[in-house]
Structures are given as C-alpha cells and as structure tokens.
Amino acid sequence: MEKQFQDGNNYPLFMDNNDSLGHFRQRFYLKKDSIYMCGNSLGLATKDAEESILNVVDKWKEEAIKIWNVEENKYHLYSIHLAKLMAELVGVDDDEVAVTACTTVNIHQAVSTFYKPTKDKYKILVDDINFPTDRYAIESQVRLKGYEIKDAVKIVKCKGKFIDEDDVIEAMTPDVALVLLPTVYYRSAQILNMTKISEAAKKRNIIIGWDLSHAIGAVDVNLKSLDIDFAVWCTYKYLNGGPGSTASLYINRKHFDQIPGLAGWHGNKADTQFKLLQEFEHRRDATGWQIGTPHLFSMAGLEGSLKLFKEAGLKNIRKKSLHITAYLMFLVDTKLSGYGFTIGNPRDDEKRGGHVCLEHDEGYRISLALKARGVVPDYRDPNVIRLTPAALYTTYEEVYRMVEILLDIVRSESYKEISDARNMVV
Ligand SMILES: *Cc1c(COP(=O)(O)O)cnc(C)c1O
C-alpha cells in the first residue's frame, strides 16, 4: 500500500495527536531525553509488568509455600493462566500453548519430540541467516541421534539479503524430516511466507516448526489456519515481558498424545503430579512439554504486559507498526539520501516485520554516536543499525527527531571521533 507522508515537523505531531494507541505510552517507563528504538531486542518496562512482578514477590513474602495453592493454584498453573493471554496473539487454542523455559530449550524440546529420523528421512532443514541459537540446538539434536551435522543438517543458503521461499521449498527433498525457520529475520526484518512454506512441508510429510521470536507482538500470525506442528517464541522483545522472561511453546493439538522428548515432573498429569509416581504420565496438552517448576518471577511480568496487547489488539498494533516504520523509511529516503545509507529490509508490507534496518559502512560508529545523543538503537554486524519504533510506546515525533539527529551525525561526521572498540553486548 502506498502511504502518503508529509515532510516537516507538523506531520509527526498531527499523527501523534490522532494515534488511537497513543495513550498506551503512559504505561511504559520512558526516559526523559532518550529515544528508545530497541524494542525488538528488549521491550521497555511497563507499570503493569512491574505491578504483576511485585504482586508475586508479595505473594512469596506472605504465603511462602502456600503460594502454590492460593487463588485456586494460580501460580502452580501459571503457564496455563498466561497461555490464555498468549494464545490469542498467535490464533490458537489456550491449551496448545505452554509459557515455559527459554526459546532455545523449547526448540530442543520440540525437536526431540518430533524428530524421528529414519534411514531415508533424517535431515533437518534450516537456513544460514537465522539467529544462530536455533541452529546450535538443531545441530546438537542431530548429533544426539548419532548423525554427522554435515550430513543431517541441510542448509538453505541466502543468496542476497533475503531468503527465497522457492529455495526453501526446493530443498524439501524426500530425505528431509523436519524444518525450522524464523517468521521474521532478526537482521533483515524479512518475513517468510509461512503459508506457502508450511503447505509445501505438509505436502511432503515434513514436520514444520516456526520461530516467532522476532514476530510475536509486532506481526499478527494465525497458527491455527497454518496447521503447523510446533512453534516457539521469546517474550522479552516486542512483548515486553522483562529481561529473560519465560518463553512460549506451541504444540498443535493433533500431537498431544506424543511423548515429550524431554520429560519432567511439571509435564506430568495434574491429578497425579503430587503423587510423585515413578512413572511419567504426560498431560495431554501443551503443558505436557513443561519440564520443571515454573519460574514465577520470569513469568510474572507477562501477566501485566500481555494485558496491553489484549487491550490494544494485535491488528491495530501491526497497522501502526507498518505505518510508523514506513514513515521512518520515508524520512531516511528524503532526508538522509546521499549520506551512504541503505534500507536493508524488504519494502513490501507483507514482507517486513517491526524493525527497520539501516545499513551503512560506518554503522557501528554511527550507532555509538546515536547513543551519545540519547537514541537507543541496536547494531548487528556487519553494518546494520536496527531501529524499532514500537507501536505501543514510540511516537512519530520521536522518529522525526531521531532522523534529525542522524542527519546531524552524518553531516557533521561527528561519528569519526568515536573509537570503534566493541562492548560485549552490542
Ligand atoms: C531472540 C531469539 C531467540 C532467543 O532465544 P532464547 O533461548 O530465549 O535466549 C531465539 N531464536 C530467535 C530467532 C530469536 O530471535
């Protein structure tokens, strides 16, 4: 869709005044004189999340061991409680989602459940630009089954900036048993066509799982209609669950009878769990794939933060996200041309996630110069400044101001005075 934007500083103010999601900003902890553009990496704290975390701290203080029993075992069953808020975001049944572990562990869990290699069908298909933890997990799963990585991990190569869906489908040869791909690429913001790829996998009897980490909370997906096998996602990026907040695992209900690859006592049937029997009997829903005791403090932030998503509606969030990121690209095109910047993400709405990738040969030093001027971007090698105007808390005025700062940095070449020594977390 062609969007009409206007130059000048009245337009962003007009947009902010007419932003139906604008009031959510007050519920976030924003720093004065700082423009936060890093919500795709770690979402900001909300008052709602703070309140729900403090509530769990209070429960611990007041109730001690009884914390597991109060409010009809709410905290013992906290994953189920949170799944009610989470499932809506991906369009599945509540009992198909477990809020548990971290994304990498959930990949291990799903792959160890669904990867049942045979002599003729034993390969796992991945690509070479996904966030690497997914690949590390896949490689160790393949090794655990006694295969050589170079034989059993099949890699779709990225030929330019983006992965071509047809290359993925072409690689789905009869020896492929499972595919794991990201919905949105962390570096380029490319969205893969989940429908096309999922259908192709199903047609070939290949187990298909998606990693929604860079999509969840920014892009609306409907896993039910895709009828895929599993999905995983983290909750500290767009969902604002807090640093290291508990991740999520979706298991298609048609698989509820499958035995979890990594069993643990919190996956045992609720009615016999505390009988502590020596025989494991897994719950016939996604919580059957839980392993140990729920991490209450890492989950509690979600109870607050997910409320905002319910109130705002993901469709509205996606709509603003597409518009405000398009505005950012418009400003880059009109104000920063001639200064060596390239937009590294796809331009099509259907093909891009919630962040904008600004590429520049001096990207690293420019990102440091932005930080020195109060903008918080993040940077990914070799040359990408990732900028995320988050729908729930970023204003158009901030986007405008940030581009003015960028323009000043490149015009004055002030970044050249900055050392490019690296920090451990970039
Ligand atoms: C952020 C992200 C993860 C995070 O994994 P954790 O185990 O939760 O730290 C995994 N995969 C992708 C694609 C991501 O973007």
XYZ file of C-alpha atoms and ligand atoms in Angstrom:
441
model
C 0.000 0.000 0.000
C 1.354 3.404 -0.945
C 1.465 5.663 2.076
C 1.398 9.407 1.909
C 3.648 11.193 4.335
C 4.479 14.804 4.736
C 7.755 16.475 5.307
C 8.246 18.850 8.212
C 7.653 18.715 11.926
C 3.890 19.318 11.956
C 3.088 15.968 10.441
C 4.507 13.819 13.282
C 2.645 15.928 15.842
C -0.559 15.543 13.875
C -0.036 11.761 13.700
C 0.640 11.522 17.433
C -2.472 13.505 18.234
C -4.529 11.136 16.117
C -2.889 7.911 17.253
C -5.503 5.593 18.753
C -2.728 3.656 20.523
C -1.039 6.814 21.810
C -2.390 6.502 25.355
C -0.520 3.223 25.952
C 2.723 5.173 26.103
C 1.883 6.418 29.593
C 2.023 2.889 30.914
C 5.679 2.475 29.971
C 8.767 3.622 31.801
C 10.301 6.026 29.334
C 13.416 8.020 29.999
C 13.358 11.736 29.560
C 15.676 12.934 26.780
C 16.041 9.437 25.394
C 14.534 7.860 22.292
C 14.212 4.110 22.691
C 14.475 2.220 19.389
C 15.449 -1.170 20.747
C 12.081 -2.774 21.469
C 12.805 -5.637 19.083
C 15.648 -6.692 21.369
C 14.335 -5.860 24.813
C 10.951 -4.238 25.273
C 10.535 -1.483 27.830
C 9.185 -1.983 31.316
C 5.531 -1.223 31.899
C 3.826 -0.238 35.088
C 1.573 -3.239 34.510
C 4.513 -5.665 34.412
C 6.085 -4.062 37.453
C 2.832 -4.425 39.351
C 2.408 -8.084 38.458
C 6.032 -8.857 39.360
C 5.718 -7.085 42.718
C 2.495 -8.942 43.310
C 4.309 -12.270 43.015
C 7.046 -11.017 45.340
C 4.348 -10.093 47.865
C 2.713 -13.488 47.490
C 6.030 -15.141 48.249
C 6.514 -12.943 51.318
C 3.006 -13.516 52.628
C 2.255 -17.054 51.651
C 5.612 -18.862 51.488
C 4.944 -22.434 50.343
C 1.239 -21.703 50.127
C 1.987 -19.537 47.078
C 1.358 -22.710 45.050
C -2.165 -23.082 46.449
C -3.598 -19.588 46.711
C -6.165 -18.376 44.197
C -7.070 -21.890 43.099
C -3.460 -22.882 42.398
C -3.000 -19.949 40.032
C 0.770 -19.842 40.429
C 1.225 -23.564 40.233
C -0.717 -23.360 36.972
C 0.744 -20.016 35.977
C 1.660 -21.226 32.490
C -1.986 -22.067 31.806
C -3.063 -18.725 33.190
C -0.653 -16.836 30.922
C -1.383 -19.040 27.918
C -4.912 -17.659 27.947
C -3.459 -14.240 27.130
C -0.735 -15.572 24.847
C -2.730 -17.966 22.643
C -4.803 -15.125 21.242
C -1.704 -13.453 19.823
C -0.978 -16.424 17.592
C -4.547 -17.552 16.971
C -4.538 -20.970 18.641
C -6.386 -22.703 21.486
C -5.280 -21.831 25.011
C -4.251 -25.403 25.766
C -1.929 -25.513 22.751
C 0.457 -23.030 24.385
C 2.825 -23.513 27.309
C 4.618 -20.486 28.744
C 7.805 -22.184 29.756
C 11.615 -22.264 29.566
C 13.595 -20.191 27.045
C 13.268 -20.324 23.275
C 16.368 -22.444 22.772
C 15.202 -25.052 25.287
C 11.778 -25.088 23.656
C 13.418 -25.822 20.312
C 15.282 -28.693 21.956
C 12.020 -29.879 23.454
C 10.038 -29.748 20.204
C 12.773 -31.213 18.031
C 13.491 -34.027 20.481
C 9.771 -34.818 20.356
C 9.149 -34.609 16.627
C 12.465 -35.537 15.065
C 12.222 -39.271 14.464
C 14.795 -39.904 11.781
C 14.695 -43.000 9.626
C 17.246 -44.346 7.184
C 15.681 -42.421 4.304
C 14.227 -39.395 6.053
C 16.619 -37.957 8.591
C 17.635 -34.429 7.638
C 16.682 -31.183 9.305
C 16.323 -28.156 7.073
C 17.467 -24.722 8.284
C 18.868 -21.585 6.667
C 22.162 -19.766 7.077
C 20.994 -16.377 8.353
C 18.646 -17.252 11.220
C 19.545 -16.231 14.746
C 22.222 -18.857 15.410
C 20.931 -20.349 18.652
C 18.259 -22.184 16.613
C 20.960 -23.797 14.517
C 23.059 -24.711 17.577
C 20.045 -26.506 19.023
C 19.320 -28.325 15.758
C 22.929 -29.430 15.422
C 23.052 -30.859 18.912
C 19.770 -32.716 18.355
C 21.149 -34.255 15.191
C 24.348 -35.248 16.990
C 22.371 -36.803 19.839
C 20.683 -39.065 17.303
C 24.100 -40.234 16.107
C 24.292 -38.275 12.848
C 27.054 -36.107 11.437
C 25.997 -32.467 11.269
C 27.305 -32.062 7.744
C 25.199 -34.985 6.616
C 21.958 -34.412 8.521
C 21.663 -30.626 8.721
C 20.603 -29.286 5.352
C 21.122 -25.583 4.839
C 19.210 -23.253 2.558
C 21.636 -20.547 1.535
C 20.734 -16.901 1.461
C 21.682 -15.661 -1.986
C 21.437 -11.944 -1.418
C 19.905 -10.175 1.513
C 16.836 -12.351 1.719
C 15.862 -15.994 1.778
C 13.915 -17.089 -1.266
C 10.877 -19.205 -0.330
C 11.262 -21.211 -3.525
C 14.795 -22.191 -2.494
C 13.388 -23.443 0.813
C 10.723 -25.482 -0.937
C 13.167 -26.845 -3.475
C 15.335 -28.057 -0.585
C 12.432 -30.092 0.843
C 13.667 -33.327 -0.680
C 12.336 -36.716 0.471
C 15.244 -37.127 2.938
C 14.120 -34.073 4.952
C 12.276 -34.950 8.167
C 11.862 -31.553 9.830
C 12.106 -27.831 9.007
C 12.716 -24.997 11.430
C 12.601 -21.397 10.196
C 12.057 -17.945 11.645
C 8.955 -15.960 10.742
C 10.869 -12.664 10.813
C 14.628 -12.499 10.338
C 16.358 -10.717 13.170
C 18.779 -8.834 10.966
C 16.872 -8.003 7.788
C 13.284 -7.975 9.183
C 12.246 -10.174 6.227
C 9.025 -12.105 6.773
C 8.886 -15.529 5.216
C 5.643 -16.613 3.606
C 4.563 -19.033 6.326
C 1.542 -20.268 4.422
C 3.438 -21.186 1.292
C 6.294 -22.888 3.150
C 4.083 -24.663 5.686
C 1.841 -26.048 2.961
C 4.817 -27.296 0.987
C 6.222 -29.018 4.085
C 2.927 -30.680 4.939
C 2.503 -31.911 1.390
C 5.868 -33.640 1.693
C 5.167 -35.113 5.097
C 7.806 -32.939 6.751
C 7.401 -31.747 10.340
C 7.380 -27.948 10.359
C 8.148 -25.591 13.216
C 8.405 -21.807 13.245
C 10.386 -19.495 15.488
C 8.256 -16.397 16.046
C 10.730 -14.595 18.308
C 11.085 -11.535 16.107
C 7.451 -11.527 15.058
C 5.429 -12.033 18.223
C 3.820 -8.815 19.405
C 4.571 -6.973 16.171
C 3.119 -9.158 13.428
C -0.235 -10.921 13.545
C 0.032 -14.591 12.708
C -2.604 -17.292 12.777
C -1.026 -20.625 13.522
C -4.352 -22.446 13.605
C -5.001 -21.814 9.936
C -1.465 -22.924 9.079
C -1.896 -26.243 10.899
C 1.852 -26.456 11.555
C 3.387 -28.849 14.071
C 5.019 -26.550 16.598
C 6.237 -23.014 17.200
C 8.456 -21.265 19.720
C 8.937 -17.631 20.691
C 10.549 -15.444 23.270
C 8.674 -12.847 25.266
C 11.191 -10.167 26.163
C 11.321 -8.477 22.744
C 8.102 -6.894 21.467
C 6.065 -8.459 24.279
C 7.901 -6.506 26.985
C 7.932 -9.410 29.464
C 11.240 -8.312 31.007
C 14.886 -9.355 30.568
C 14.947 -13.138 30.201
C 11.190 -13.500 30.652
C 9.831 -17.006 30.114
C 9.362 -18.137 26.513
C 6.473 -19.974 24.855
C 5.926 -23.241 23.065
C 3.023 -24.069 20.774
C 2.166 -27.715 20.176
C -0.558 -28.489 17.639
C -3.285 -30.395 19.496
C -3.091 -33.248 16.998
C 0.221 -34.102 18.703
C -0.997 -34.110 22.313
C -0.591 -37.879 22.555
C 3.047 -37.791 21.525
C 5.517 -38.358 24.328
C 7.572 -35.233 25.118
C 11.210 -35.604 24.113
C 12.409 -34.013 27.335
C 10.183 -35.151 30.158
C 9.933 -33.552 33.569
C 7.599 -33.555 36.530
C 5.786 -30.345 35.550
C 4.671 -32.068 32.387
C 3.011 -34.793 34.400
C -0.767 -35.007 34.616
C -2.031 -32.535 37.210
C -4.034 -35.061 39.196
C -1.108 -37.414 39.736
C 1.783 -34.939 39.746
C 1.955 -34.700 43.520
C 1.561 -38.406 43.995
C 5.141 -38.361 42.755
C 4.825 -41.674 40.985
C 7.896 -43.198 39.399
C 6.121 -43.447 36.078
C 5.738 -40.315 33.978
C 2.305 -39.704 32.540
C 2.257 -36.551 30.452
C -0.551 -34.056 30.297
C -2.435 -34.204 27.043
C -1.955 -30.532 26.237
C 0.985 -28.196 25.622
C 1.847 -28.098 29.329
C 2.831 -31.757 28.980
C 6.018 -30.340 27.440
C 6.931 -28.359 30.548
C 9.920 -29.669 32.389
C 10.466 -28.182 35.839
C 8.964 -25.773 38.342
C 7.629 -22.593 36.710
C 9.920 -19.571 37.015
C 7.382 -17.303 38.628
C 9.449 -14.134 38.670
C 10.319 -14.507 34.997
C 6.693 -15.152 34.108
C 5.026 -12.511 36.244
C 5.945 -9.564 34.007
C 3.912 -11.154 31.233
C 0.765 -11.112 33.296
C 0.965 -7.331 33.211
C 2.462 -6.729 29.792
C 0.132 -9.048 27.885
C -2.842 -7.098 29.175
C -1.753 -4.205 26.970
C -1.795 -6.425 23.905
C -5.261 -7.627 24.716
C -6.489 -4.069 25.153
C -4.752 -2.693 22.069
C -5.395 -5.612 19.704
C -2.640 -7.042 17.578
C -4.215 -5.920 14.309
C -4.081 -2.296 15.482
C -0.514 -2.777 16.669
C 0.555 -4.194 13.314
C -1.212 -1.382 11.486
C 0.606 1.322 13.438
C 3.892 -0.566 13.263
C 3.677 -0.732 9.464
C 2.795 2.928 9.235
C 5.383 4.307 11.626
C 8.171 2.161 10.140
C 7.119 3.304 6.641
C 7.319 6.883 7.924
C 10.826 6.207 9.205
C 11.811 4.836 5.779
C 10.250 7.880 4.118
C 12.379 10.173 6.279
C 15.513 8.132 5.560
C 14.788 8.335 1.837
C 14.062 12.040 1.813
C 16.425 13.436 4.446
C 19.372 11.073 4.536
C 19.920 10.388 0.866
C 23.484 10.955 -0.266
C 24.945 10.009 3.119
C 25.627 6.342 2.434
C 22.539 4.759 3.999
C 20.612 1.864 2.507
C 17.350 0.404 3.749
C 18.196 -3.248 4.332
C 14.705 -4.632 4.976
C 12.080 -5.510 2.367
C 9.798 -2.584 1.458
C 6.605 -4.586 0.977
C 4.272 -4.583 3.968
C 3.677 -8.329 3.701
C 7.380 -8.986 3.705
C 8.674 -6.927 6.611
C 8.462 -7.188 10.379
C 8.541 -4.483 13.034
C 12.013 -3.046 12.682
C 13.863 -1.004 10.106
C 17.395 -1.973 9.089
C 19.561 0.940 8.262
C 22.764 -0.176 6.600
C 25.865 1.976 6.485
C 29.576 1.184 6.149
C 30.130 3.127 9.363
C 27.053 1.611 11.009
C 28.815 0.676 14.207
C 30.263 4.104 14.920
C 27.043 5.809 13.867
C 25.127 3.626 16.313
C 27.537 4.760 19.054
C 27.078 8.374 18.028
C 23.304 7.885 18.258
C 23.708 6.525 21.781
C 25.798 9.527 22.740
C 22.906 11.712 21.579
C 20.296 9.844 23.627
C 18.965 7.477 20.970
C 18.994 3.761 21.834
C 19.360 1.710 18.645
C 20.969 -1.658 18.343
C 23.585 -2.803 15.962
C 24.250 -6.111 14.212
C 27.336 -6.899 12.198
C 28.429 -6.261 9.578
C 26.695 -2.918 9.034
C 23.110 -2.884 10.314
C 21.613 -0.311 12.650
C 18.290 -1.768 13.730
C 15.632 0.759 14.629
C 12.308 -0.189 16.122
C 9.561 2.330 16.571
C 7.370 0.208 18.853
C 3.648 0.632 18.246
C 2.735 0.870 21.921
C 5.250 3.451 23.043
C 7.102 5.201 20.223
C 5.810 8.495 18.864
C 6.067 9.842 15.336
C 7.719 12.891 16.819
C 10.488 10.686 18.245
C 11.040 9.116 14.830
C 11.257 12.562 13.298
C 13.664 13.787 15.968
C 15.831 10.687 15.651
C 16.251 11.207 11.904
C 17.212 14.841 12.561
C 19.880 13.570 14.973
C 21.083 11.025 12.403
C 21.299 13.741 9.798
C 23.346 15.899 12.139
C 25.695 12.994 12.907
C 26.428 12.199 9.267
C 26.516 15.785 8.139
C 28.998 16.801 10.814
C 30.791 13.437 10.611
C 30.920 13.503 14.403
C 30.955 9.677 14.442
C 34.524 9.796 13.146
C 35.693 10.971 16.542
C 34.352 7.813 18.179
C 36.500 4.748 18.831
C 35.082 1.551 17.370
C 36.213 -0.684 20.257
C 33.476 -3.243 20.937
C 31.381 -3.806 24.019
C 30.472 -7.399 24.995
C 26.743 -6.899 24.392
C 26.168 -4.856 21.250
C 15.608 -13.788 20.364
C 15.633 -15.090 19.671
C 15.870 -16.277 20.378
C 16.119 -16.231 21.854
O 16.430 -17.461 22.413
P 16.460 -17.622 23.993
O 16.789 -19.045 24.177
O 15.083 -17.276 24.511
O 17.502 -16.706 24.518
C 15.860 -17.474 19.678
N 15.649 -17.507 18.348
C 15.417 -16.377 17.643
C 15.155 -16.467 16.164
C 15.413 -15.145 18.269
O 15.185 -14.029 17.579
